[in-house]
């Protein structure tokens, strides 16, 4: 009897965790409806697959000297010309990416060192309101601030644990929601 209860409890916990995962993972592609999303994603995936297969076909045609596609046959001179152009394009792109990356790193360093320390990137008034709301909640649940700071060891009762939606609900009631 006891073993059966434990087994039922384990099954219930497993079903609950599976339900939580189902609630957490949501993908509109696999839900009913959303036909525009499904067709758009399928078309984009087929296009990218074509972009992947086309160069492989050119490469096989060039190496084997067989006609993989009858309308597409390369001779050696054209392939060397194409390779030279591709090398130039890759070199230009490498230089552009390198310059852009260095510029973005330089900009980010300036922002971190000079701009962000001098100006607040958040609403100070709302932050103070949120602190007040949280302090009131702490006082009602865990006691006065002086008591909390002076206590070295404190056991939180099961009823004092914070529910998942408590803080967002408190902020919503105080009209300082986090969006």
mmCIF file of C-alpha atoms in Angstrom:
data_model
loop_
_atom_site.group_PDB
_atom_site.id
_atom_site.type_symbol
_atom_site.label_atom_id
_atom_site.label_comp_id
_atom_site.label_asym_id
_atom_site.label_seq_id
_atom_site.Cartn_x
_atom_site.Cartn_y
_atom_site.Cartn_z
ATOM 1 C CA UNK A 1 0.000 0.000 0.000
ATOM 2 C CA UNK A 2 2.773 2.401 0.986
ATOM 3 C CA UNK A 3 4.739 1.539 -2.131
ATOM 4 C CA UNK A 4 1.685 2.190 -4.290
ATOM 5 C CA UNK A 5 1.217 5.645 -2.743
ATOM 6 C CA UNK A 6 4.885 6.483 -3.402
ATOM 7 C CA UNK A 7 4.555 5.298 -6.972
ATOM 8 C CA UNK A 8 1.417 7.398 -7.470
ATOM 9 C CA UNK A 9 3.218 10.395 -5.954
ATOM 10 C CA UNK A 10 6.169 9.929 -8.340
ATOM 11 C CA UNK A 11 3.834 9.639 -11.327
ATOM 12 C CA UNK A 12 1.976 12.791 -10.246
ATOM 13 C CA UNK A 13 5.263 14.703 -9.857
ATOM 14 C CA UNK A 14 6.425 13.534 -13.269
ATOM 15 C CA UNK A 15 3.143 14.602 -14.882
ATOM 16 C CA UNK A 16 3.353 17.953 -13.124
ATOM 17 C CA UNK A 17 6.920 18.541 -14.353
ATOM 18 C CA UNK A 18 5.921 17.520 -17.884
ATOM 19 C CA UNK A 19 3.010 19.968 -17.733
ATOM 20 C CA UNK A 20 5.364 22.709 -16.564
ATOM 21 C CA UNK A 21 7.670 21.994 -19.517
ATOM 22 C CA UNK A 22 4.697 22.098 -21.885
ATOM 23 C CA UNK A 23 3.658 25.424 -20.413
ATOM 24 C CA UNK A 24 7.205 26.750 -20.660
ATOM 25 C CA UNK A 25 8.026 25.664 -24.226
ATOM 26 C CA UNK A 26 5.652 27.186 -26.735
ATOM 27 C CA UNK A 27 6.165 27.140 -30.479
ATOM 28 C CA UNK A 28 3.499 28.618 -32.728
ATOM 29 C CA UNK A 29 4.803 26.615 -35.683
ATOM 30 C CA UNK A 30 3.543 23.340 -34.153
ATOM 31 C CA UNK A 31 0.288 24.744 -32.814
ATOM 32 C CA UNK A 32 -2.914 24.568 -34.835
ATOM 33 C CA UNK A 33 -3.435 27.484 -37.162
ATOM 34 C CA UNK A 34 -0.645 30.000 -37.886
ATOM 35 C CA UNK A 35 -0.594 29.041 -41.565
ATOM 36 C CA UNK A 36 1.170 32.208 -42.702
ATOM 37 C CA UNK A 37 4.000 31.558 -40.212
ATOM 38 C CA UNK A 38 4.342 27.935 -41.309
ATOM 39 C CA UNK A 39 4.434 28.720 -45.040
ATOM 40 C CA UNK A 40 6.877 31.592 -44.542
ATOM 41 C CA UNK A 41 9.281 29.466 -42.481
ATOM 42 C CA UNK A 42 9.091 26.537 -44.899
ATOM 43 C CA UNK A 43 9.799 28.818 -47.900
ATOM 44 C CA UNK A 44 12.771 30.430 -46.132
ATOM 45 C CA UNK A 45 14.175 27.009 -45.186
ATOM 46 C CA UNK A 46 13.821 25.703 -48.756
ATOM 47 C CA UNK A 47 15.576 28.820 -50.106
ATOM 48 C CA UNK A 48 18.467 28.411 -47.697
ATOM 49 C CA UNK A 49 18.677 24.715 -48.564
ATOM 50 C CA UNK A 50 18.981 25.710 -52.244
ATOM 51 C CA UNK A 51 21.755 28.151 -51.329
ATOM 52 C CA UNK A 52 23.519 25.247 -49.649
ATOM 53 C CA UNK A 53 23.049 22.687 -52.430
ATOM 54 C CA UNK A 54 23.860 24.969 -55.380
ATOM 55 C CA UNK A 55 27.537 25.615 -54.469
ATOM 56 C CA UNK A 56 28.047 21.942 -53.653
ATOM 57 C CA UNK A 57 26.724 21.064 -57.110
ATOM 58 C CA UNK A 58 29.091 23.571 -58.717
ATOM 59 C CA UNK A 59 31.984 22.116 -56.743
ATOM 60 C CA UNK A 60 31.143 18.539 -57.769
ATOM 61 C CA UNK A 61 30.763 19.617 -61.407
ATOM 62 C CA UNK A 62 34.150 21.314 -61.316
ATOM 63 C CA UNK A 63 35.977 18.412 -59.658
ATOM 64 C CA UNK A 64 34.513 15.499 -61.581
ATOM 65 C CA UNK A 65 34.154 17.164 -64.976
ATOM 66 C CA UNK A 66 30.728 15.513 -65.209
ATOM 67 C CA UNK A 67 27.594 17.381 -66.011
ATOM 68 C CA UNK A 68 25.678 17.362 -62.738
ATOM 69 C CA UNK A 69 23.443 20.042 -64.139
ATOM 70 C CA UNK A 70 23.413 20.225 -67.906
ATOM 71 C CA UNK A 71 23.111 23.989 -68.040
ATOM 72 C CA UNK A 72 25.972 24.456 -65.578
ATOM 73 C CA UNK A 73 29.421 23.360 -66.677
ATOM 74 C CA UNK A 74 32.618 25.117 -65.749
ATOM 75 C CA UNK A 75 35.936 25.025 -67.457
ATOM 76 C CA UNK A 76 39.223 25.577 -65.671
ATOM 77 C CA UNK A 77 39.745 29.181 -66.807
ATOM 78 C CA UNK A 78 36.325 30.287 -65.591
ATOM 79 C CA UNK A 79 36.844 28.524 -62.274
ATOM 80 C CA UNK A 80 40.183 30.254 -61.679
ATOM 81 C CA UNK A 81 38.584 33.606 -62.498
ATOM 82 C CA UNK A 82 35.733 32.850 -60.099
ATOM 83 C CA UNK A 83 38.183 31.786 -57.384
ATOM 84 C CA UNK A 84 40.155 35.009 -57.752
ATOM 85 C CA UNK A 85 36.993 37.106 -57.498
ATOM 86 C CA UNK A 86 35.817 35.140 -54.464
ATOM 87 C CA UNK A 87 39.185 35.634 -52.780
ATOM 88 C CA UNK A 88 38.961 39.393 -53.353
ATOM 89 C CA UNK A 89 35.420 39.514 -51.997
ATOM 90 C CA UNK A 90 36.395 37.497 -48.917
ATOM 91 C CA UNK A 91 39.379 39.792 -48.309
ATOM 92 C CA UNK A 92 37.217 42.912 -48.593
ATOM 93 C CA UNK A 93 34.579 41.436 -46.298
ATOM 94 C CA UNK A 94 37.245 40.456 -43.760
ATOM 95 C CA UNK A 95 38.587 44.023 -43.716
ATOM 96 C CA UNK A 96 35.091 45.496 -43.412
ATOM 97 C CA UNK A 97 34.147 43.141 -40.565
ATOM 98 C CA UNK A 98 37.457 43.822 -38.802
ATOM 99 C CA UNK A 99 37.039 47.611 -39.033
ATOM 100 C CA UNK A 100 33.379 47.439 -37.963
ATOM 101 C CA UNK A 101 34.225 45.171 -35.013
ATOM 102 C CA UNK A 102 37.014 47.448 -33.823
ATOM 103 C CA UNK A 103 34.742 50.489 -34.152
ATOM 104 C CA UNK A 104 31.989 48.799 -32.139
ATOM 105 C CA UNK A 105 34.446 47.691 -29.434
ATOM 106 C CA UNK A 106 35.836 51.236 -29.221
ATOM 107 C CA UNK A 107 32.302 52.685 -28.986
ATOM 108 C CA UNK A 108 31.297 50.142 -26.333
ATOM 109 C CA UNK A 109 34.393 50.931 -24.242
ATOM 110 C CA UNK A 110 33.646 54.658 -24.367
ATOM 111 C CA UNK A 111 30.033 54.039 -23.327
ATOM 112 C CA UNK A 112 31.067 51.755 -20.456
ATOM 113 C CA UNK A 113 33.826 53.993 -19.124
ATOM 114 C CA UNK A 114 32.458 57.500 -19.667
ATOM 115 C CA UNK A 115 28.734 57.575 -20.409
ATOM 116 C CA UNK A 116 27.093 54.874 -18.295
ATOM 117 C CA UNK A 117 28.804 55.727 -14.986
ATOM 118 C CA UNK A 118 27.662 59.349 -15.274
ATOM 119 C CA UNK A 119 24.031 58.845 -16.213
ATOM 120 C CA UNK A 120 21.373 56.478 -14.944
ATOM 121 C CA UNK A 121 20.090 54.072 -17.561
ATOM 122 C CA UNK A 122 16.933 53.369 -15.580
ATOM 123 C CA UNK A 123 14.097 55.300 -13.994
ATOM 124 C CA UNK A 124 15.330 56.199 -10.498
ATOM 125 C CA UNK A 125 11.878 57.153 -9.228
ATOM 126 C CA UNK A 126 10.368 53.797 -10.221
ATOM 127 C CA UNK A 127 13.336 51.967 -8.712
ATOM 128 C CA UNK A 128 12.810 53.755 -5.376
ATOM 129 C CA UNK A 129 9.098 52.916 -5.478
ATOM 130 C CA UNK A 130 9.945 49.249 -6.121
ATOM 131 C CA UNK A 131 12.397 49.281 -3.197
ATOM 132 C CA UNK A 132 9.693 50.687 -0.907
ATOM 133 C CA UNK A 133 7.190 48.039 -2.039
ATOM 134 C CA UNK A 134 9.726 45.247 -1.477
ATOM 135 C CA UNK A 135 10.735 46.630 1.951
ATOM 136 C CA UNK A 136 7.072 46.691 3.072
ATOM 137 C CA UNK A 137 6.636 43.098 1.883
ATOM 138 C CA UNK A 138 9.818 42.020 3.721
ATOM 139 C CA UNK A 139 8.624 43.664 6.923
ATOM 140 C CA UNK A 140 5.257 41.923 6.832
ATOM 141 C CA UNK A 141 6.751 38.507 6.026
ATOM 142 C CA UNK A 142 10.093 38.478 7.853
ATOM 143 C CA UNK A 143 10.000 41.266 10.449
ATOM 144 C CA UNK A 144 11.628 44.673 10.870
ATOM 145 C CA UNK A 145 14.778 45.557 8.957
ATOM 146 C CA UNK A 146 16.863 45.931 12.127
ATOM 147 C CA UNK A 147 15.791 42.432 13.225
ATOM 148 C CA UNK A 148 16.607 40.916 9.805
ATOM 149 C CA UNK A 149 20.030 42.550 9.665
ATOM 150 C CA UNK A 150 20.944 41.634 13.256
ATOM 151 C CA UNK A 151 19.883 37.974 13.024
ATOM 152 C CA UNK A 152 22.602 35.520 12.095
ATOM 153 C CA UNK A 153 20.449 32.429 11.725
ATOM 154 C CA UNK A 154 16.848 32.506 10.580
ATOM 155 C CA UNK A 155 14.610 29.658 9.462
ATOM 156 C CA UNK A 156 12.012 30.578 6.894
ATOM 157 C CA UNK A 157 8.725 28.813 7.484
ATOM 158 C CA UNK A 158 7.059 27.094 4.567
ATOM 159 C CA UNK A 159 4.245 29.663 4.589
ATOM 160 C CA UNK A 160 6.793 32.496 4.257
ATOM 161 C CA UNK A 161 8.195 31.275 0.942
ATOM 162 C CA UNK A 162 7.473 33.673 -1.890
ATOM 163 C CA UNK A 163 5.011 32.515 -4.545
ATOM 164 C CA UNK A 164 6.142 32.927 -8.135
ATOM 165 C CA UNK A 165 3.830 35.801 -9.004
ATOM 166 C CA UNK A 166 4.048 37.702 -5.718
ATOM 167 C CA UNK A 167 6.608 40.323 -6.736
ATOM 168 C CA UNK A 168 5.085 41.122 -10.164
ATOM 169 C CA UNK A 169 1.652 41.353 -8.536
ATOM 170 C CA UNK A 170 2.980 43.709 -5.858
ATOM 171 C CA UNK A 171 4.575 45.922 -8.501
ATOM 172 C CA UNK A 172 1.366 45.858 -10.532
ATOM 173 C CA UNK A 173 -0.653 46.910 -7.471
ATOM 174 C CA UNK A 174 1.867 49.713 -6.791
ATOM 175 C CA UNK A 175 1.648 50.794 -10.479
ATOM 176 C CA UNK A 176 5.392 50.276 -11.116
ATOM 177 C CA UNK A 177 5.276 47.205 -13.333
ATOM 178 C CA UNK A 178 8.424 45.762 -14.854
ATOM 179 C CA UNK A 179 7.801 45.343 -18.571
#
